[in-house]
């Protein structure tokens, strides 16, 4: 037939389309998410001078001894350093709300009792606490960078968080090192990777092994008493990880949270009493700053931009300016980047070059008025230099170069116009007011109102500049981004053209073989709906709210499509040629019952999955099944987990033995299922409860045995089964009930190829499905055990329905239905488009030491458990589908048969994903200046890209498995034929 596309050409065009898509996606990602540009070098003596007019200062530091450099800084700044030593205590993942309360209300009684000493410091005015708003992504490495440099990094820092590199930008640690400070670090080894070689002593611990909540903090505290008694350091960093790990395991309300807060309170008490109140005089004054890098959601995760995740803590202990008002010392709001300039000016070093933060006013209450204004002026000069770098056209020549005259107070104006003019105007107004206030030498003490006006003017400039610098996106190469989109569009057109060609070929073959012209020309409602779904998904991507609540769309799509299939099953009588799951009921009058029952099971399972997790971002507080079970107690969750494991094993074995042939192989594979399931049950009963998972050696070993068993079972089945399945003409002739043939032995032998191919793919496909579900029972959170079982039930019921549907549905509709169920299941497992829902804890199950690659693979498997499961089910789908329309193995090219079998299961997922990927890429480009581009649209794009990887991997496994099985059986058929001829 002239319209047919050969298998080799189809394969080449598909690979070409995927390759072009990968190239286009890479171009767009690296163009849209560049590493944020920074000013080179480090701030030096020039930072204490006004910036030159319309130019960027690039002076190099003079070659001074560190002690002399520190003295020079002190002389140029005009402000003596307030402290000699700094202790920075980082409590990873601690929400400020747990210490300072929320909305003017103090924390709960239980939380206050968990930290009595810290609360007493706040109540007595001996500490000042702030809600320090962190910028997304709220993960450790970029947040530490923000605190020590005052700069907000690029969005892709969330990926670099797992492979930290040395920090080259200007930061506080480098500034302290240049003036001769000695630094000690205890805790998260991220500091050692960011600042290699700066610490005279250190004891680092891995931040990623989240199962450890005890030893990870004891390794820090065991050195603390010894370090507080030493006088050979100026900067001590303590980074405690246990509280963050407690959150990942059990959430904010974990029973381990209060004891961990109490432990942190004891550390604060020890430092305050031994390091601040009773320190030796020769050690100098010490400031304790207690901070957190980010907060956490109710489930204990982080990474997104919600209030709970960005609400980090900044607590200053040891200041002179006592505050008697408790509320004013606990409910102030700052930005996390404000910590860097504040500490720099407190300790007399230059503000880091790329800082966008504003100094915290309350901290400098101990200074005289003119010194406080000097601090504001230094901060303003630093931001003005950064503005000049970001806005090359910025010109404040008249005010920076010409100096000030005596009558300048009259030049103060209301600022408006372009951003550049506004910045110059705001800065000039503040400088003019300061100059006017300074000129009133004899009446300065009586001019508090004038002083307040100067402070207000400076803060207006500082906050305006800081907010603009924080949210300003780097210039994106639009031409390069357009090239990436063009490549993705080309790839999308290639894949859709191939899919259209497949549809046309199958349509013509069915029309020719079955005379279904009238039926096939009818455009059914389910087909129209699938195409409409694509439009719905594309339109919804434009709305930030719909992106945050995407789970509603997929649940609607999956349930509506299945309702349409149910309606069609009621209307359409069973097809007499339908071939069921081999040994299931052969009576045609039961086919309708099977179809209706199976689609009804899919609908009921989907409704339960829909109510299991209240996903998304805005409505997570609403009740759902998982919250109800958690309130009922861990024993109920444990019981459901055990029942789910047993039912999943039972269903796996039942479906496997439905085949009824090759019983020896089925018994071996079934035994491997049983062993793997029993090992998972042992792990669940002995080593796992609803809140805490042990990380002992025995537990890790058991999990590794489970990994090995599942891997060996799957790989062994795929590789060995096509070679070991019985292949004899006599056996094939006994199967006349399934494959009616009155031809010669060659005809029977060719028919037997399809029979054995279907039997082999049935076993291999169900092996993929069962092993993947057993693995997910091990990796997923305990509460997700029942959803995993329901996903397996949906797959089995869908297989039943489509195996009895014959030609009532177009193949691309059936594959699309599986794709929709997979995406709905993705959100039913608690996932969302926020990075905070990624299950970090599960990514370390069975890993004895941290490995970025292994943890990343496990994290990917947990997150995309459902989409991957439904794509892998395509192997079994191929085995149970009606094949009457396929070309005869005797008369057709073998590759032609392989092409038609694999075409839809591979091209439909690739085509659907390609449409969504390309559409969202275009939308992201259009939304590049949107207010929520980094908090909503960019995290969603990361998920879209990762979903693309999931589709690539799944389709590759399906195509490779079916091709390998077909080629092996074809080779064995050929050898069997040669032997029969020789005989």
Coordinates of N, CA and C in Angstrom, one line a residue, residues 369-505:
X369 N 23.1 59.3 66.3 CA 22.2 59.6 65.1 C 23.1 59.7 63.8
X370 N 24.2 60.4 63.9 CA 25.0 60.6 62.7 C 25.6 59.3 62.2
X371 N 25.9 58.4 63.2 CA 26.5 57.1 62.8 C 25.4 56.2 62.1
X372 N 24.1 56.3 62.6 CA 23.1 55.6 62.0 C 22.8 56.1 60.6
X373 N 22.9 57.4 60.4 CA 22.7 57.9 59.0 C 23.9 57.5 58.1
X374 N 25.1 57.4 58.7 CA 26.2 56.9 57.9 C 26.0 55.5 57.5
X375 N 25.5 54.6 58.3 CA 25.2 53.3 58.0 C 24.2 53.2 56.8
X376 N 23.1 54.0 56.9 CA 22.2 54.1 55.8 C 22.8 54.6 54.5
X377 N 23.7 55.5 54.6 CA 24.4 56.1 53.5 C 25.3 55.0 52.8
X378 N 26.0 54.2 53.6 CA 26.8 53.2 53.0 C 26.0 52.1 52.3
X379 N 24.8 51.8 52.9 CA 23.9 50.8 52.3 C 23.4 51.4 51.0
X380 N 23.1 52.7 50.9 CA 22.6 53.3 49.7 C 23.6 53.4 48.6
X381 N 24.9 53.7 49.0 CA 25.9 53.7 48.0 C 26.1 52.3 47.3
X382 N 26.0 51.3 48.2 CA 26.2 49.9 47.6 C 25.1 49.6 46.7
X383 N 23.8 49.9 47.0 CA 22.7 49.6 46.1 C 22.7 50.5 44.9
X384 N 23.2 51.7 45.0 CA 23.3 52.6 43.9 C 24.3 52.0 42.9
X385 N 25.4 51.5 43.3 CA 26.4 50.8 42.4 C 25.8 49.7 41.7
X386 N 25.0 48.9 42.4 CA 24.3 47.7 41.8 C 23.3 48.2 40.8
X387 N 22.6 49.3 41.1 CA 21.6 49.8 40.1 C 22.3 50.3 38.8
X388 N 23.4 50.9 39.0 CA 24.2 51.4 37.8 C 24.6 50.2 37.0
X389 N 24.9 49.1 37.6 CA 25.3 47.9 36.8 C 24.1 47.3 36.1
X390 N 22.9 47.3 36.7 CA 21.7 46.7 36.1 C 21.1 47.7 35.1
X391 N 21.3 49.0 35.3 CA 20.7 50.0 34.4 C 21.8 50.9 33.9
X392 N 22.4 50.5 32.8 CA 23.5 51.3 32.3 C 23.2 52.7 32.0
X393 N 22.0 53.0 31.7 CA 21.6 54.4 31.4 C 21.4 55.3 32.7
X394 N 21.5 54.7 33.9 CA 21.2 55.4 35.1 C 22.2 56.6 35.3
X395 N 21.8 57.8 35.4 CA 22.7 58.9 35.5 C 22.2 59.9 36.6
X396 N 23.1 60.0 37.6 CA 22.8 60.9 38.7 C 23.9 61.9 38.8
X397 N 24.4 62.3 37.6 CA 25.7 63.1 37.5 C 25.6 64.4 38.4
X398 N 24.5 65.1 38.3 CA 24.5 66.4 38.9 C 24.6 66.3 40.4
X399 N 24.2 65.1 41.0 CA 24.2 65.0 42.4 C 25.4 64.3 43.0
X400 N 26.0 63.4 42.2 CA 27.1 62.6 42.6 C 28.5 63.3 42.3
X401 N 28.5 64.1 41.3 CA 29.8 64.7 40.9 C 29.9 66.2 41.3
X402 N 28.8 66.9 41.2 CA 28.9 68.4 41.4 C 28.8 68.8 42.9
X403 N 28.5 67.8 43.8 CA 28.4 68.2 45.2 C 27.1 68.9 45.5
X404 N 27.1 69.4 46.8 CA 25.9 70.1 47.3 C 26.2 71.5 47.6
X405 N 25.2 72.4 47.3 CA 25.3 73.8 47.7 C 24.4 74.1 48.9
X406 N 24.5 75.3 49.4 CA 23.9 75.6 50.6 C 22.3 75.7 50.5
X407 N 21.8 75.9 49.3 CA 20.4 76.1 49.2 C 19.7 74.9 48.6
X408 N 20.3 73.7 48.8 CA 19.7 72.5 48.2 C 18.5 72.0 48.8
X409 N 18.1 72.4 50.0 CA 16.9 71.9 50.7 C 15.7 72.2 49.8
X410 N 15.8 73.3 49.1 CA 14.7 73.7 48.3 C 14.5 72.9 47.0
X411 N 15.5 72.0 46.7 CA 15.5 71.2 45.5 C 14.8 69.9 45.7
X412 N 14.3 69.6 47.0 CA 13.7 68.3 47.2 C 12.4 68.3 46.5
X413 N 12.2 67.2 45.7 CA 11.0 67.1 44.8 C 10.3 65.8 45.0
X414 N 9.1 65.7 44.5 CA 8.3 64.5 44.4 C 8.8 63.6 43.3
X415 N 9.1 62.4 43.5 CA 9.8 61.5 42.6 C 8.7 60.8 41.7
X416 N 9.0 60.8 40.4 CA 8.1 60.2 39.4 C 8.9 60.0 38.1
X417 N 8.3 59.4 37.1 CA 8.9 59.1 35.9 C 9.4 57.7 35.8
X418 N 10.5 57.5 34.9 CA 11.0 56.2 34.7 C 11.7 55.7 36.0
X419 N 12.0 54.4 36.0 CA 12.6 53.9 37.2 C 14.0 54.5 37.5
X420 N 14.8 54.7 36.4 CA 16.1 55.4 36.6 C 16.0 56.7 37.2
X421 N 15.1 57.5 36.7 CA 14.9 58.9 37.3 C 14.4 58.8 38.7
X422 N 13.5 57.9 39.0 CA 12.9 57.7 40.3 C 14.0 57.4 41.3
X423 N 14.9 56.4 40.9 CA 16.0 56.0 41.8 C 16.9 57.2 42.1
X424 N 17.3 58.0 41.1 CA 18.1 59.1 41.3 C 17.4 60.2 42.2
X425 N 16.2 60.4 41.9 CA 15.4 61.3 42.7 C 15.3 60.9 44.2
X426 N 15.0 59.7 44.5 CA 14.9 59.2 45.8 C 16.2 59.3 46.6
X427 N 17.3 58.9 45.9 CA 18.6 58.9 46.6 C 19.0 60.4 46.8
X428 N 18.7 61.2 45.8 CA 19.1 62.6 46.0 C 18.3 63.3 47.1
X429 N 17.1 63.1 47.2 CA 16.3 63.6 48.3 C 16.8 63.2 49.6
X430 N 17.2 61.9 49.8 CA 17.8 61.5 51.1 C 19.1 62.2 51.4
X431 N 19.9 62.3 50.3 CA 21.3 62.9 50.5 C 21.1 64.4 50.9
X432 N 20.2 65.0 50.2 CA 20.0 66.4 50.5 C 19.5 66.7 51.9
X433 N 18.5 65.8 52.4 CA 18.0 66.0 53.7 C 19.1 65.7 54.7
X434 N 19.9 64.7 54.5 CA 21.0 64.4 55.4 C 22.0 65.6 55.4
X435 N 22.4 66.1 54.3 CA 23.3 67.3 54.2 C 22.7 68.5 55.0
X436 N 21.4 68.7 54.8 CA 20.7 69.8 55.6 C 20.8 69.5 57.1
X437 N 20.5 68.3 57.5 CA 20.5 68.0 58.9 C 21.9 68.1 59.5
X438 N 22.9 67.7 58.7 CA 24.3 67.8 59.2 C 24.7 69.2 59.3
X439 N 24.2 70.1 58.5 CA 24.6 71.5 58.5 C 24.1 72.2 59.7
X440 N 23.1 71.7 60.4 CA 22.5 72.3 61.6 C 23.3 71.8 62.8
X441 N 24.5 72.2 62.9 CA 25.4 71.7 63.9 C 24.9 71.9 65.3
X442 N 24.5 73.1 65.6 CA 24.2 73.5 67.0 C 22.8 73.1 67.4
X443 N 21.9 72.9 66.4 CA 20.5 72.5 66.8 C 20.2 71.1 66.4
X444 N 21.2 70.3 66.1 CA 20.9 68.9 65.7 C 20.2 68.1 66.7
X445 N 20.5 68.3 68.0 CA 19.9 67.5 69.0 C 18.4 67.8 69.2
X446 N 18.0 68.9 68.7 CA 16.6 69.3 68.9 C 15.8 69.0 67.6
X447 N 16.5 68.5 66.6 CA 15.8 68.3 65.3 C 15.4 66.8 65.1
X448 N 14.7 66.2 66.0 CA 14.3 64.8 65.8 C 13.4 64.6 64.6
X449 N 12.6 65.6 64.4 CA 11.7 65.5 63.3 C 12.4 65.5 61.9
X450 N 13.4 66.4 61.9 CA 14.3 66.4 60.7 C 15.1 65.1 60.5
X451 N 15.6 64.6 61.6 CA 16.3 63.3 61.6 C 15.4 62.2 61.1
X452 N 14.2 62.1 61.6 CA 13.2 61.1 61.2 C 13.0 61.2 59.7
X453 N 12.9 62.5 59.2 CA 12.7 62.7 57.7 C 13.8 62.1 56.9
X454 N 15.1 62.3 57.4 CA 16.2 61.8 56.7 C 16.1 60.2 56.6
X455 N 15.9 59.6 57.8 CA 15.8 58.2 57.9 C 14.7 57.6 56.9
X456 N 13.5 58.3 57.0 CA 12.4 57.9 56.1 C 12.8 58.0 54.7
X457 N 13.5 59.0 54.3 CA 13.9 59.2 52.9 C 14.9 58.1 52.4
X458 N 15.8 57.8 53.3 CA 16.8 56.8 53.0 C 16.1 55.4 52.8
X459 N 15.2 55.1 53.7 CA 14.5 53.8 53.7 C 13.6 53.7 52.5
X460 N 13.0 54.9 52.0 CA 12.2 54.9 50.8 C 13.1 54.5 49.6
X461 N 14.3 55.1 49.5 CA 15.2 54.7 48.4 C 15.6 53.3 48.5
X462 N 16.0 52.9 49.8 CA 16.6 51.5 49.9 C 15.5 50.5 49.6
X463 N 14.3 50.6 50.1 CA 13.3 49.6 49.9 C 12.9 49.5 48.4
X464 N 12.8 50.7 47.8 CA 12.4 50.7 46.4 C 13.4 50.1 45.5
X465 N 14.7 50.4 45.8 CA 15.8 49.8 45.0 C 15.9 48.3 45.3
X466 N 15.8 47.9 46.6 CA 15.9 46.5 46.9 C 14.8 45.7 46.3
X467 N 13.6 46.2 46.3 CA 12.5 45.4 45.7 C 12.6 45.3 44.2
X468 N 13.1 46.4 43.5 CA 13.3 46.3 42.1 C 14.4 45.3 41.7
X469 N 15.5 45.4 42.5 CA 16.6 44.5 42.2 C 16.3 43.1 42.5
X470 N 15.4 42.8 43.5 CA 15.1 41.5 43.9 C 14.2 40.8 42.8
X471 N 13.3 41.6 42.3 CA 12.3 40.9 41.4 C 12.7 41.1 39.9
X472 N 13.7 41.9 39.6 CA 14.0 42.2 38.2 C 14.6 40.9 37.6
X473 N 14.0 40.5 36.5 CA 14.5 39.3 35.8 C 15.7 39.7 34.9
X474 N 16.6 38.8 34.7 CA 17.7 39.1 33.9 C 17.2 39.1 32.4
X475 N 17.9 39.9 31.6 CA 17.5 40.0 30.2 C 17.7 38.6 29.5
X476 N 16.6 38.2 29.0 CA 16.6 36.9 28.4 C 16.8 37.0 26.9
X477 N 17.6 36.2 26.3 CA 17.8 36.3 24.8 C 16.6 35.7 24.1
X478 N 15.7 36.6 23.7 CA 14.5 36.2 23.1 C 14.7 35.5 21.8
X479 N 15.7 35.9 21.1 CA 15.9 35.2 19.8 C 16.3 33.7 20.1
X480 N 17.1 33.5 21.1 CA 17.6 32.2 21.4 C 16.4 31.3 21.9
X481 N 15.5 32.0 22.7 CA 14.3 31.3 23.2 C 13.4 30.9 22.1
X482 N 13.3 31.8 21.2 CA 12.4 31.6 20.0 C 13.0 30.4 19.2
X483 N 14.3 30.3 19.1 CA 14.9 29.2 18.4 C 14.5 27.8 19.1
X484 N 14.6 27.8 20.4 CA 14.2 26.6 21.2 C 12.8 26.3 20.9
X485 N 11.9 27.3 20.9 CA 10.5 27.0 20.7 C 10.2 26.5 19.3
X486 N 10.9 27.1 18.3 CA 10.8 26.6 16.9 C 11.2 25.1 16.8
X487 N 12.2 24.7 17.5 CA 12.7 23.3 17.4 C 11.6 22.4 18.1
X488 N 11.0 22.9 19.2 CA 10.0 22.1 19.8 C 8.7 22.0 19.0
X489 N 8.4 23.1 18.3 CA 7.2 23.1 17.4 C 7.5 22.1 16.2
X490 N 8.7 22.1 15.7 CA 9.0 21.2 14.6 C 8.9 19.7 15.1
X491 N 9.4 19.5 16.3 CA 9.3 18.1 16.8 C 7.9 17.7 17.0
X492 N 7.1 18.6 17.5 CA 5.6 18.4 17.8 C 4.9 18.0 16.5
X493 N 5.2 18.8 15.4 CA 4.6 18.5 14.1 C 5.0 17.1 13.6
X494 N 6.3 16.8 13.8 CA 6.8 15.5 13.3 C 6.0 14.3 14.0
X495 N 6.0 14.4 15.3 CA 5.3 13.4 16.1 C 3.8 13.3 15.7
X496 N 3.2 14.4 15.6 CA 1.7 14.4 15.3 C 1.5 13.9 13.9
X497 N 2.4 14.2 13.0 CA 2.2 13.7 11.6 C 2.4 12.2 11.6
X498 N 3.3 11.7 12.3 CA 3.5 10.2 12.4 C 2.2 9.6 13.0
X499 N 1.7 10.2 14.0 CA 0.5 9.7 14.7 C -0.7 9.7 13.7
X500 N -0.8 10.8 13.0 CA -1.9 10.9 12.0 C -1.8 9.8 10.9
X501 N -0.6 9.6 10.5 CA -0.3 8.5 9.5 C -0.7 7.2 10.0
X502 N -0.4 6.9 11.3 CA -0.8 5.6 11.9 C -2.3 5.5 12.0
X503 N -3.0 6.6 12.3 CA -4.5 6.5 12.4 C -5.1 6.3 11.0
X504 N -4.5 6.9 10.0 CA -5.0 6.7 8.7 C -4.8 5.3 8.2
X505 N -3.6 4.7 8.5 CA -3.3 3.4 8.1 C -4.3 2.4 8.7

